[in-house]
Tab-separated table of C-alpha atoms in Angstrom:
chain	number	residue	atom	x	y	z
A	1	UNK	CA	0.398	0.002	0.298
A	2	UNK	CA	1.493	3.656	-0.704
A	3	UNK	CA	2.188	5.487	2.285
A	4	UNK	CA	1.193	9.254	2.041
A	5	UNK	CA	3.197	11.978	0.753
A	6	UNK	CA	5.924	13.249	3.287
A	7	UNK	CA	5.353	10.891	5.865
A	8	UNK	CA	8.273	8.878	4.858
A	9	UNK	CA	11.899	9.233	6.275
A	10	UNK	CA	14.434	8.359	3.069
A	11	UNK	CA	17.741	7.401	3.964
A	12	UNK	CA	21.264	6.186	2.290
A	13	UNK	CA	22.422	2.586	3.431
A	14	UNK	CA	25.079	2.430	0.667
A	15	UNK	CA	27.857	4.174	-1.681
A	16	UNK	CA	29.624	3.160	-4.473
A	17	UNK	CA	32.465	5.587	-6.010
A	18	UNK	CA	34.884	5.459	-9.076
A	19	UNK	CA	36.906	8.570	-8.947
A	20	UNK	CA	40.129	10.449	-10.022
A	21	UNK	CA	41.058	9.995	-6.195
A	22	UNK	CA	40.360	5.762	-5.890
A	23	UNK	CA	38.027	3.516	-6.784
A	24	UNK	CA	36.002	3.204	-3.774
A	25	UNK	CA	34.283	5.302	-1.342
A	26	UNK	CA	36.794	4.817	1.400
A	27	UNK	CA	39.638	5.319	-1.239
A	28	UNK	CA	37.990	8.520	-2.319
A	29	UNK	CA	37.370	9.756	0.967
A	30	UNK	CA	41.108	9.443	2.007
A	31	UNK	CA	42.183	11.203	-1.085
A	32	UNK	CA	40.111	14.468	0.041
A	33	UNK	CA	41.047	14.452	3.943
A	34	UNK	CA	44.458	13.935	2.363
A	35	UNK	CA	43.993	17.366	-0.010
A	36	UNK	CA	45.125	15.218	-2.950
A	37	UNK	CA	45.048	16.305	-6.473
A	38	UNK	CA	43.853	13.644	-9.131
A	39	UNK	CA	44.977	15.960	-12.296
A	40	UNK	CA	47.561	15.026	-14.305
A	41	UNK	CA	48.830	14.794	-18.094
A	42	UNK	CA	46.224	13.175	-19.844
A	43	UNK	CA	46.709	9.601	-21.019
A	44	UNK	CA	43.647	8.611	-22.862
A	45	UNK	CA	44.705	10.453	-25.957
A	46	UNK	CA	47.337	12.689	-27.964
A	47	UNK	CA	46.872	15.808	-26.339
A	48	UNK	CA	49.426	17.764	-28.839
A	49	UNK	CA	46.860	19.806	-30.453
A	50	UNK	CA	45.047	20.743	-27.737
A	51	UNK	CA	45.373	23.958	-25.638
A	52	UNK	CA	44.670	22.067	-22.358
A	53	UNK	CA	46.559	18.755	-21.652
A	54	UNK	CA	45.691	17.510	-18.259
A	55	UNK	CA	42.641	16.348	-16.618
A	56	UNK	CA	41.415	14.186	-13.500
A	57	UNK	CA	41.324	11.033	-15.052
A	58	UNK	CA	40.129	7.431	-13.252
A	59	UNK	CA	43.499	6.036	-12.786
A	60	UNK	CA	44.728	2.131	-13.115
A	61	UNK	CA	40.756	1.207	-14.229
A	62	UNK	CA	40.831	-2.034	-16.033
A	63	UNK	CA	37.545	-3.382	-17.648
A	64	UNK	CA	38.569	-6.661	-17.744
A	65	UNK	CA	38.849	-6.762	-14.014
A	66	UNK	CA	34.947	-5.998	-13.899
A	67	UNK	CA	33.510	-7.544	-17.101
A	68	UNK	CA	34.297	-9.860	-19.846
A	69	UNK	CA	35.121	-9.087	-23.033
A	70	UNK	CA	31.732	-9.531	-24.557
A	71	UNK	CA	30.130	-7.399	-21.945
A	72	UNK	CA	32.644	-4.484	-22.094
A	73	UNK	CA	32.270	-4.236	-25.909
A	74	UNK	CA	28.297	-2.965	-25.014
A	75	UNK	CA	29.125	-0.289	-22.778
A	76	UNK	CA	30.969	2.950	-23.266
A	77	UNK	CA	33.579	3.995	-20.729
A	78	UNK	CA	30.522	5.949	-18.829
A	79	UNK	CA	28.561	2.597	-18.467
A	80	UNK	CA	31.343	0.725	-17.163
A	81	UNK	CA	32.259	2.978	-14.669
A	82	UNK	CA	28.657	3.176	-13.527
A	83	UNK	CA	28.078	-0.457	-13.257
A	84	UNK	CA	30.825	-0.856	-11.049
A	85	UNK	CA	30.095	1.770	-8.775
A	86	UNK	CA	26.233	0.391	-8.679
A	87	UNK	CA	28.029	-2.825	-7.813
A	88	UNK	CA	30.174	-1.392	-4.932
A	89	UNK	CA	26.722	0.470	-3.481
A	90	UNK	CA	25.025	-2.709	-3.843
A	91	UNK	CA	27.650	-4.700	-1.362
A	92	UNK	CA	28.371	-1.877	0.544
A	93	UNK	CA	24.526	-1.557	1.612
A	94	UNK	CA	24.317	-5.361	2.257
A	95	UNK	CA	21.318	-5.787	-0.454
A	96	UNK	CA	21.079	-9.136	-1.760
A	97	UNK	CA	19.287	-9.031	-4.880
A	98	UNK	CA	19.268	-12.691	-5.391
A	99	UNK	CA	17.055	-12.972	-1.988
A	100	UNK	CA	14.736	-10.064	-2.859
A	101	UNK	CA	11.102	-10.997	-3.355
A	102	UNK	CA	9.375	-10.282	-6.990
A	103	UNK	CA	7.155	-7.222	-4.877
A	104	UNK	CA	10.712	-6.327	-3.446
A	105	UNK	CA	12.283	-5.755	-6.521
A	106	UNK	CA	9.132	-4.617	-8.140
A	107	UNK	CA	9.607	-1.486	-6.187
A	108	UNK	CA	13.433	-0.819	-6.347
A	109	UNK	CA	14.109	1.921	-8.732
A	110	UNK	CA	17.419	2.462	-10.805
A	111	UNK	CA	18.157	6.165	-11.401
A	112	UNK	CA	21.400	6.570	-13.041
A	113	UNK	CA	22.306	9.523	-15.383
A	114	UNK	CA	25.268	11.202	-17.143
A	115	UNK	CA	25.210	14.908	-18.508
A	116	UNK	CA	26.776	13.530	-21.902
A	117	UNK	CA	26.717	10.001	-22.316
A	118	UNK	CA	28.522	8.285	-24.522
A	119	UNK	CA	30.779	10.896	-26.244
A	120	UNK	CA	33.892	8.283	-26.509
A	121	UNK	CA	31.784	5.988	-29.171
A	122	UNK	CA	30.171	8.949	-30.578
A	123	UNK	CA	33.550	9.743	-32.187
A	124	UNK	CA	35.009	6.493	-32.640
A	125	UNK	CA	31.582	5.802	-34.421
A	126	UNK	CA	31.706	9.106	-36.317
A	127	UNK	CA	35.429	8.854	-37.710
A	128	UNK	CA	34.415	5.156	-39.085
A	129	UNK	CA	31.448	6.765	-40.374
A	130	UNK	CA	33.281	9.286	-42.171
A	131	UNK	CA	36.127	6.722	-43.504
A	132	UNK	CA	34.311	3.430	-44.271
A	133	UNK	CA	30.320	4.579	-44.619
A	134	UNK	CA	27.237	3.771	-42.640
A	135	UNK	CA	27.942	-0.233	-43.434
A	136	UNK	CA	30.729	0.305	-40.671
A	137	UNK	CA	28.598	1.631	-37.918
A	138	UNK	CA	28.468	-0.595	-34.834
A	139	UNK	CA	24.947	-1.989	-33.697
A	140	UNK	CA	25.915	-1.179	-30.419
A	141	UNK	CA	26.476	2.132	-31.391
A	142	UNK	CA	23.091	4.040	-30.021
A	143	UNK	CA	22.926	1.835	-26.873
A	144	UNK	CA	26.328	2.631	-25.601
A	145	UNK	CA	25.555	6.331	-26.529
A	146	UNK	CA	22.204	7.257	-24.731
A	147	UNK	CA	22.539	8.518	-21.237
A	148	UNK	CA	19.859	6.131	-19.921
A	149	UNK	CA	21.607	3.056	-21.031
A	150	UNK	CA	23.342	2.845	-17.761
A	151	UNK	CA	20.292	2.786	-15.468
A	152	UNK	CA	19.171	-0.504	-18.317
A	153	UNK	CA	22.268	-2.355	-17.320
A	154	UNK	CA	21.772	-2.017	-13.752
A	155	UNK	CA	18.376	-3.004	-13.875
A	156	UNK	CA	19.135	-6.237	-15.695
A	157	UNK	CA	21.826	-7.363	-13.584
A	158	UNK	CA	20.196	-7.054	-10.367
A	159	UNK	CA	16.738	-7.490	-11.825
A	160	UNK	CA	15.348	-4.003	-10.235
A	161	UNK	CA	11.789	-3.739	-11.785
A	162	UNK	CA	10.830	-0.380	-10.471
A	163	UNK	CA	11.116	3.160	-12.752
A	164	UNK	CA	13.981	3.083	-14.391
A	165	UNK	CA	15.309	6.094	-16.274
A	166	UNK	CA	17.750	8.875	-15.639
A	167	UNK	CA	17.317	12.868	-15.481
A	168	UNK	CA	19.832	14.668	-17.732
A	169	UNK	CA	20.601	18.098	-16.347
A	170	UNK	CA	24.256	18.659	-17.395
A	171	UNK	CA	26.400	19.113	-14.009
A	172	UNK	CA	23.400	19.124	-11.764
A	173	UNK	CA	22.427	15.611	-13.412
A	174	UNK	CA	23.428	13.641	-9.947
A	175	UNK	CA	21.596	15.886	-7.614
A	176	UNK	CA	18.416	15.868	-9.792
A	177	UNK	CA	18.672	11.895	-9.701
A	178	UNK	CA	19.092	11.838	-5.966
A	179	UNK	CA	16.004	14.543	-5.839
A	180	UNK	CA	13.926	12.172	-8.048
A	181	UNK	CA	14.260	9.053	-5.765
A	182	UNK	CA	13.588	11.399	-2.740
A	183	UNK	CA	10.491	12.358	-3.950
A	184	UNK	CA	9.218	9.162	-5.466
A	185	UNK	CA	9.960	7.303	-1.733
A	186	UNK	CA	8.254	10.311	0.024
A	187	UNK	CA	5.073	9.281	-1.987
A	188	UNK	CA	5.556	5.580	-1.096
A	189	UNK	CA	6.098	4.714	-4.930
A	190	UNK	CA	9.245	2.549	-4.352
A	191	UNK	CA	11.034	1.415	-1.357
A	192	UNK	CA	14.653	1.130	-2.453
A	193	UNK	CA	16.761	2.527	-5.270
A	194	UNK	CA	20.019	3.075	-6.427
A	195	UNK	CA	20.663	6.525	-8.133
A	196	UNK	CA	23.501	8.656	-9.213
A	197	UNK	CA	25.658	9.681	-12.171
A	198	UNK	CA	28.588	8.806	-14.395
A	199	UNK	CA	30.617	10.253	-17.159
A	200	UNK	CA	33.514	9.778	-19.110
A	201	UNK	CA	34.237	13.104	-21.112
A	202	UNK	CA	38.094	13.030	-21.085
A	203	UNK	CA	38.204	12.639	-25.203
A	204	UNK	CA	39.017	14.826	-27.936
A	205	UNK	CA	35.910	16.091	-28.099
A	206	UNK	CA	35.360	16.568	-24.474
A	207	UNK	CA	38.291	18.720	-24.010
A	208	UNK	CA	38.162	20.241	-27.493
A	209	UNK	CA	34.416	21.125	-26.817
A	210	UNK	CA	35.315	22.260	-23.337
A	211	UNK	CA	38.628	24.673	-24.665
A	212	UNK	CA	35.995	25.974	-27.624
A	213	UNK	CA	34.025	27.381	-24.329
A	214	UNK	CA	37.109	28.747	-22.928
A	215	UNK	CA	35.705	26.710	-19.853
A	216	UNK	CA	39.133	25.014	-18.660
A	217	UNK	CA	41.842	25.840	-16.908
A	218	UNK	CA	44.983	26.092	-19.100
A	219	UNK	CA	47.575	25.591	-16.408
A	220	UNK	CA	49.802	23.047	-17.975
A	221	UNK	CA	52.822	23.649	-16.373
A	222	UNK	CA	51.192	22.372	-13.010
A	223	UNK	CA	48.355	20.278	-13.128
A	224	UNK	CA	48.052	19.145	-9.572
A	225	UNK	CA	47.643	23.027	-8.704
A	226	UNK	CA	45.016	23.709	-11.814
A	227	UNK	CA	41.811	23.688	-10.026
A	228	UNK	CA	41.646	26.408	-7.503
A	229	UNK	CA	38.126	27.672	-6.955
A	230	UNK	CA	37.723	30.703	-5.138
A	231	UNK	CA	41.164	31.958	-5.845
A	232	UNK	CA	41.733	35.012	-7.234
A	233	UNK	CA	44.014	33.130	-10.019
A	234	UNK	CA	41.600	30.654	-11.056
A	235	UNK	CA	41.387	30.107	-15.174
A	236	UNK	CA	38.740	27.454	-15.599
A	237	UNK	CA	37.690	24.115	-14.568
A	238	UNK	CA	39.584	20.853	-15.059
A	239	UNK	CA	37.780	18.203	-16.308
A	240	UNK	CA	37.010	14.804	-14.270
A	241	UNK	CA	35.561	11.575	-14.940
A	242	UNK	CA	34.159	8.580	-12.672
A	243	UNK	CA	30.901	7.163	-11.405
A	244	UNK	CA	29.064	7.916	-7.899
A	245	UNK	CA	25.899	5.422	-6.912
A	246	UNK	CA	23.765	5.739	-3.590
A	247	UNK	CA	21.547	3.053	-2.771
A	248	UNK	CA	18.688	5.085	-1.213
A	249	UNK	CA	15.529	3.332	1.053
A	250	UNK	CA	12.911	4.238	3.107
A	251	UNK	CA	13.561	3.988	7.155
A	252	UNK	CA	11.244	1.154	7.591
A	253	UNK	CA	12.691	-1.057	4.897
A	254	UNK	CA	16.327	-0.283	5.852
A	255	UNK	CA	15.744	-0.865	9.566
A	256	UNK	CA	13.320	-4.124	8.870
A	257	UNK	CA	16.923	-6.015	7.273
A	258	UNK	CA	19.235	-3.927	9.638
A	259	UNK	CA	20.878	-2.377	6.890
A	260	UNK	CA	23.796	0.274	8.256
A	261	UNK	CA	22.587	3.824	7.906
A	262	UNK	CA	24.777	6.635	6.748
A	263	UNK	CA	22.775	10.417	6.493
A	264	UNK	CA	19.038	10.683	6.170
A	265	UNK	CA	18.173	12.907	3.181
A	266	UNK	CA	16.000	15.959	4.930
A	267	UNK	CA	15.308	18.215	1.998
A	268	UNK	CA	16.062	19.164	-1.741
A	269	UNK	CA	15.458	22.345	-3.793
A	270	UNK	CA	15.529	23.356	-7.694
A	271	UNK	CA	15.512	25.987	-9.733
A	272	UNK	CA	16.696	27.813	-12.880
A	273	UNK	CA	18.489	30.967	-13.883
A	274	UNK	CA	16.756	31.231	-16.992
A	275	UNK	CA	19.703	33.725	-17.904
A	276	UNK	CA	22.351	32.123	-20.408
A	277	UNK	CA	22.965	28.651	-21.874
A	278	UNK	CA	26.681	28.445	-20.051
A	279	UNK	CA	27.073	31.613	-17.924
A	280	UNK	CA	25.665	31.228	-14.180
A	281	UNK	CA	23.354	34.458	-12.930
A	282	UNK	CA	25.877	36.827	-11.929
A	283	UNK	CA	23.911	37.571	-9.149
A	284	UNK	CA	23.532	34.143	-7.997
A	285	UNK	CA	19.498	34.255	-7.793
A	286	UNK	CA	18.599	31.096	-9.699
A	287	UNK	CA	21.507	29.160	-6.890
A	288	UNK	CA	19.568	31.343	-4.017
A	289	UNK	CA	16.143	30.263	-5.098
A	290	UNK	CA	17.305	26.045	-5.175
A	291	UNK	CA	19.060	26.701	-1.436
A	292	UNK	CA	16.052	28.741	-0.071
A	293	UNK	CA	13.976	25.695	-1.905
A	294	UNK	CA	15.968	23.245	0.176
A	295	UNK	CA	15.981	24.677	3.344
A	296	UNK	CA	11.938	24.842	3.154
A	297	UNK	CA	11.615	21.465	2.193
A	298	UNK	CA	14.062	20.327	4.779
A	299	UNK	CA	12.509	22.468	7.780
A	300	UNK	CA	15.620	23.819	8.236
A	301	UNK	CA	16.941	27.592	9.540
A	302	UNK	CA	19.950	28.803	7.709
A	303	UNK	CA	21.880	28.697	10.864
A	304	UNK	CA	20.932	24.681	11.327
A	305	UNK	CA	23.508	24.083	8.474
A	306	UNK	CA	27.021	23.018	9.380
A	307	UNK	CA	28.614	22.310	6.097
A	308	UNK	CA	28.064	23.150	2.449
A	309	UNK	CA	29.805	21.130	-0.355
A	310	UNK	CA	29.711	24.179	-3.072
A	311	UNK	CA	29.421	23.365	-6.461
A	312	UNK	CA	32.600	25.693	-6.744
A	313	UNK	CA	33.897	24.934	-10.201
A	314	UNK	CA	36.943	27.628	-10.333
A	315	UNK	CA	35.644	29.080	-13.208
A	316	UNK	CA	36.039	33.314	-12.662
A	317	UNK	CA	32.050	33.826	-12.573
A	318	UNK	CA	30.712	31.077	-11.117
A	319	UNK	CA	32.516	31.025	-7.727
A	320	UNK	CA	31.420	34.626	-7.475
A	321	UNK	CA	27.617	34.137	-8.174
A	322	UNK	CA	27.597	31.232	-5.893
A	323	UNK	CA	29.438	32.838	-3.140
A	324	UNK	CA	26.530	36.046	-3.527
A	325	UNK	CA	24.014	33.672	-3.381
A	326	UNK	CA	25.255	31.953	-0.604
A	327	UNK	CA	25.268	35.287	1.839
A	328	UNK	CA	22.076	36.146	0.178
A	329	UNK	CA	20.611	32.625	1.743
A	330	UNK	CA	22.411	32.116	4.857
A	331	UNK	CA	23.314	35.718	5.736
A	332	UNK	CA	25.753	36.030	8.575
A	333	UNK	CA	25.554	32.338	9.275
A	334	UNK	CA	27.351	32.249	5.941
A	335	UNK	CA	30.636	33.211	7.739
A	336	UNK	CA	29.918	30.594	10.465
A	337	UNK	CA	29.436	27.466	8.938
A	338	UNK	CA	32.033	25.923	6.808
A	339	UNK	CA	32.140	25.310	2.976
A	340	UNK	CA	34.478	23.865	0.479
A	341	UNK	CA	34.683	22.554	-3.105
A	342	UNK	CA	35.812	19.040	-3.299
A	343	UNK	CA	36.263	19.692	-7.482
A	344	UNK	CA	39.686	21.172	-6.427
A	345	UNK	CA	41.156	17.728	-5.895
A	346	UNK	CA	38.341	15.397	-8.118
A	347	UNK	CA	37.990	18.097	-10.901
A	348	UNK	CA	34.759	18.602	-12.587
A	349	UNK	CA	33.095	15.439	-12.850
A	350	UNK	CA	29.922	17.068	-14.895
A	351	UNK	CA	26.875	14.626	-14.685
A	352	UNK	CA	28.817	12.464	-11.689
A	353	UNK	CA	29.703	15.537	-9.887
A	354	UNK	CA	26.375	15.740	-7.673
A	355	UNK	CA	26.661	12.262	-7.315
A	356	UNK	CA	30.543	11.618	-6.071
A	357	UNK	CA	29.727	15.137	-4.159
A	358	UNK	CA	26.924	13.752	-2.227
A	359	UNK	CA	28.988	11.105	-1.312
A	360	UNK	CA	31.365	13.236	-0.033
A	361	UNK	CA	28.912	15.330	2.146
A	362	UNK	CA	27.785	12.219	3.631
A	363	UNK	CA	31.287	10.912	4.519
A	364	UNK	CA	31.712	14.617	5.776
A	365	UNK	CA	28.710	13.678	8.231
A	366	UNK	CA	29.957	10.291	9.193
A	367	UNK	CA	33.294	11.313	9.784
A	368	UNK	CA	32.693	15.039	11.317
A	369	UNK	CA	35.408	16.240	9.036
A	370	UNK	CA	35.348	19.203	6.442
A	371	UNK	CA	37.190	18.304	3.328
A	372	UNK	CA	39.288	21.069	2.036
A	373	UNK	CA	39.439	23.620	-1.052
A	374	UNK	CA	43.360	22.910	-2.229
A	375	UNK	CA	45.351	25.103	-4.053
A	376	UNK	CA	44.495	28.527	-2.700
A	377	UNK	CA	47.194	31.004	-3.135
A	378	UNK	CA	45.520	34.187	-3.810
A	379	UNK	CA	42.733	35.683	-2.209
A	380	UNK	CA	40.018	37.390	-3.995
A	381	UNK	CA	37.852	40.024	-2.106
A	382	UNK	CA	34.791	38.748	-4.219
A	383	UNK	CA	35.036	35.361	-2.458
A	384	UNK	CA	35.170	35.777	1.466
A	385	UNK	CA	33.676	32.827	3.218
A	386	UNK	CA	35.057	30.206	5.282
A	387	UNK	CA	36.351	27.838	2.226
A	388	UNK	CA	38.367	25.474	4.500
A	389	UNK	CA	41.444	25.984	2.575
A	390	UNK	CA	43.877	23.800	1.874
A	391	UNK	CA	43.353	21.664	4.814
A	392	UNK	CA	40.412	19.667	6.280
A	393	UNK	CA	38.715	20.885	9.480
A	394	UNK	CA	37.007	18.654	12.335
A	395	UNK	CA	34.089	19.707	13.571
A	396	UNK	CA	30.621	18.561	14.786
A	397	UNK	CA	28.628	18.484	11.255
A	398	UNK	CA	24.957	17.556	11.731
A	399	UNK	CA	23.409	18.477	8.969
A	400	UNK	CA	25.464	19.246	5.112
A	401	UNK	CA	24.214	20.332	1.895
A	402	UNK	CA	25.576	19.694	-1.518
A	403	UNK	CA	25.189	22.038	-4.298
A	404	UNK	CA	24.855	20.905	-8.444
A	405	UNK	CA	24.435	23.265	-10.999
A	406	UNK	CA	24.627	23.210	-14.737
A	407	UNK	CA	24.938	24.724	-18.105
A	408	UNK	CA	21.353	25.951	-19.054
A	409	UNK	CA	20.858	27.147	-15.466
A	410	UNK	CA	19.826	23.941	-13.592
A	411	UNK	CA	20.560	24.144	-10.077
A	412	UNK	CA	20.043	21.857	-7.414
A	413	UNK	CA	20.813	21.471	-3.622
A	414	UNK	CA	20.319	18.486	-1.463
A	415	UNK	CA	20.421	18.547	2.555
A	416	UNK	CA	21.414	15.422	4.028
A	417	UNK	CA	21.621	15.164	8.294
A	418	UNK	CA	23.272	12.739	10.658
A	419	UNK	CA	20.725	9.927	11.430
A	420	UNK	CA	19.214	9.685	14.516
A	421	UNK	CA	16.490	6.733	14.915
């Protein structure tokens, strides 16, 4: 029987992460606390002709460690990353899909998306078409390309027959997928879900496209320090790749099976800038609306928030606009709480950013540690909050928020709370 809207509590019981800092949630968290940069010269392709020659790649990933050759051929790297992260999340949660009843499978959703999808297979197949014509297009081209195929792969693997799709909202994708699961679970439509985001855009077209937008850092002489959110000398973001997947359950289901609960999701906020296809609203109005909507949905006062994982991409305009929005929403408390940008270490994972930053935010709650914003050198008078520069900070974190914004003016904000039964 469906439970009335807003009567259900929603909790996180598992996490999976494949990131530039490590291939698990724990290794990812260790890298964040150490303040380690994931940026290095690109190895995926020859960068001689490119303005930017570095990125935050997933290092040491070998598809044959996770898939047989036939299975791997059906997936673009973004899908491979997502399936591996989903497997970690299932194991981490203690779910046993093989032992789940038909009704339990029917009420388990899979909502994992990508901001871009199969960019690498698009490049490969386009080259093949130009050289050899349409007869050489692979039958796997379209299934490898579409962003929603990740949810299909994961659903098939585990037999989960609940809602199966993805939201595509550029760099807000991961947060939007978490938000959809949260709303469906509150309404009683589902009891469990795997959700998150994945991206593998470190390719000729990815780097070339973002260079054409002049969005990427070009600090080729020192990649490790290139991602420097809120620093006066920031010159653009560093492209990252990977995947993050959460297992989210209703509280009653999680407790009934004795699951470990890592955090509770308590509110979401969404909005549009209605301003520009790539540039943020310079006054931060759209981001402000998303955060205010999140606080209202979570029944929080601004002073209840201990830590904010900012979108913080290290773009000249974006960091200032987000800082303005935080001041508008939190007032004097904006200077009391900790904020940071973990993109200083991971780079910007686009459609996976919201998912891995949700994991970072949950880990911060579990460990009562604020991960740092590294690479700070030169103060920017327009960025004057407590950005937790260069070193992590130990403090009690009961409530933490994760922001994710995307090209097109998509704004999302998700609030997590330390779980109390």
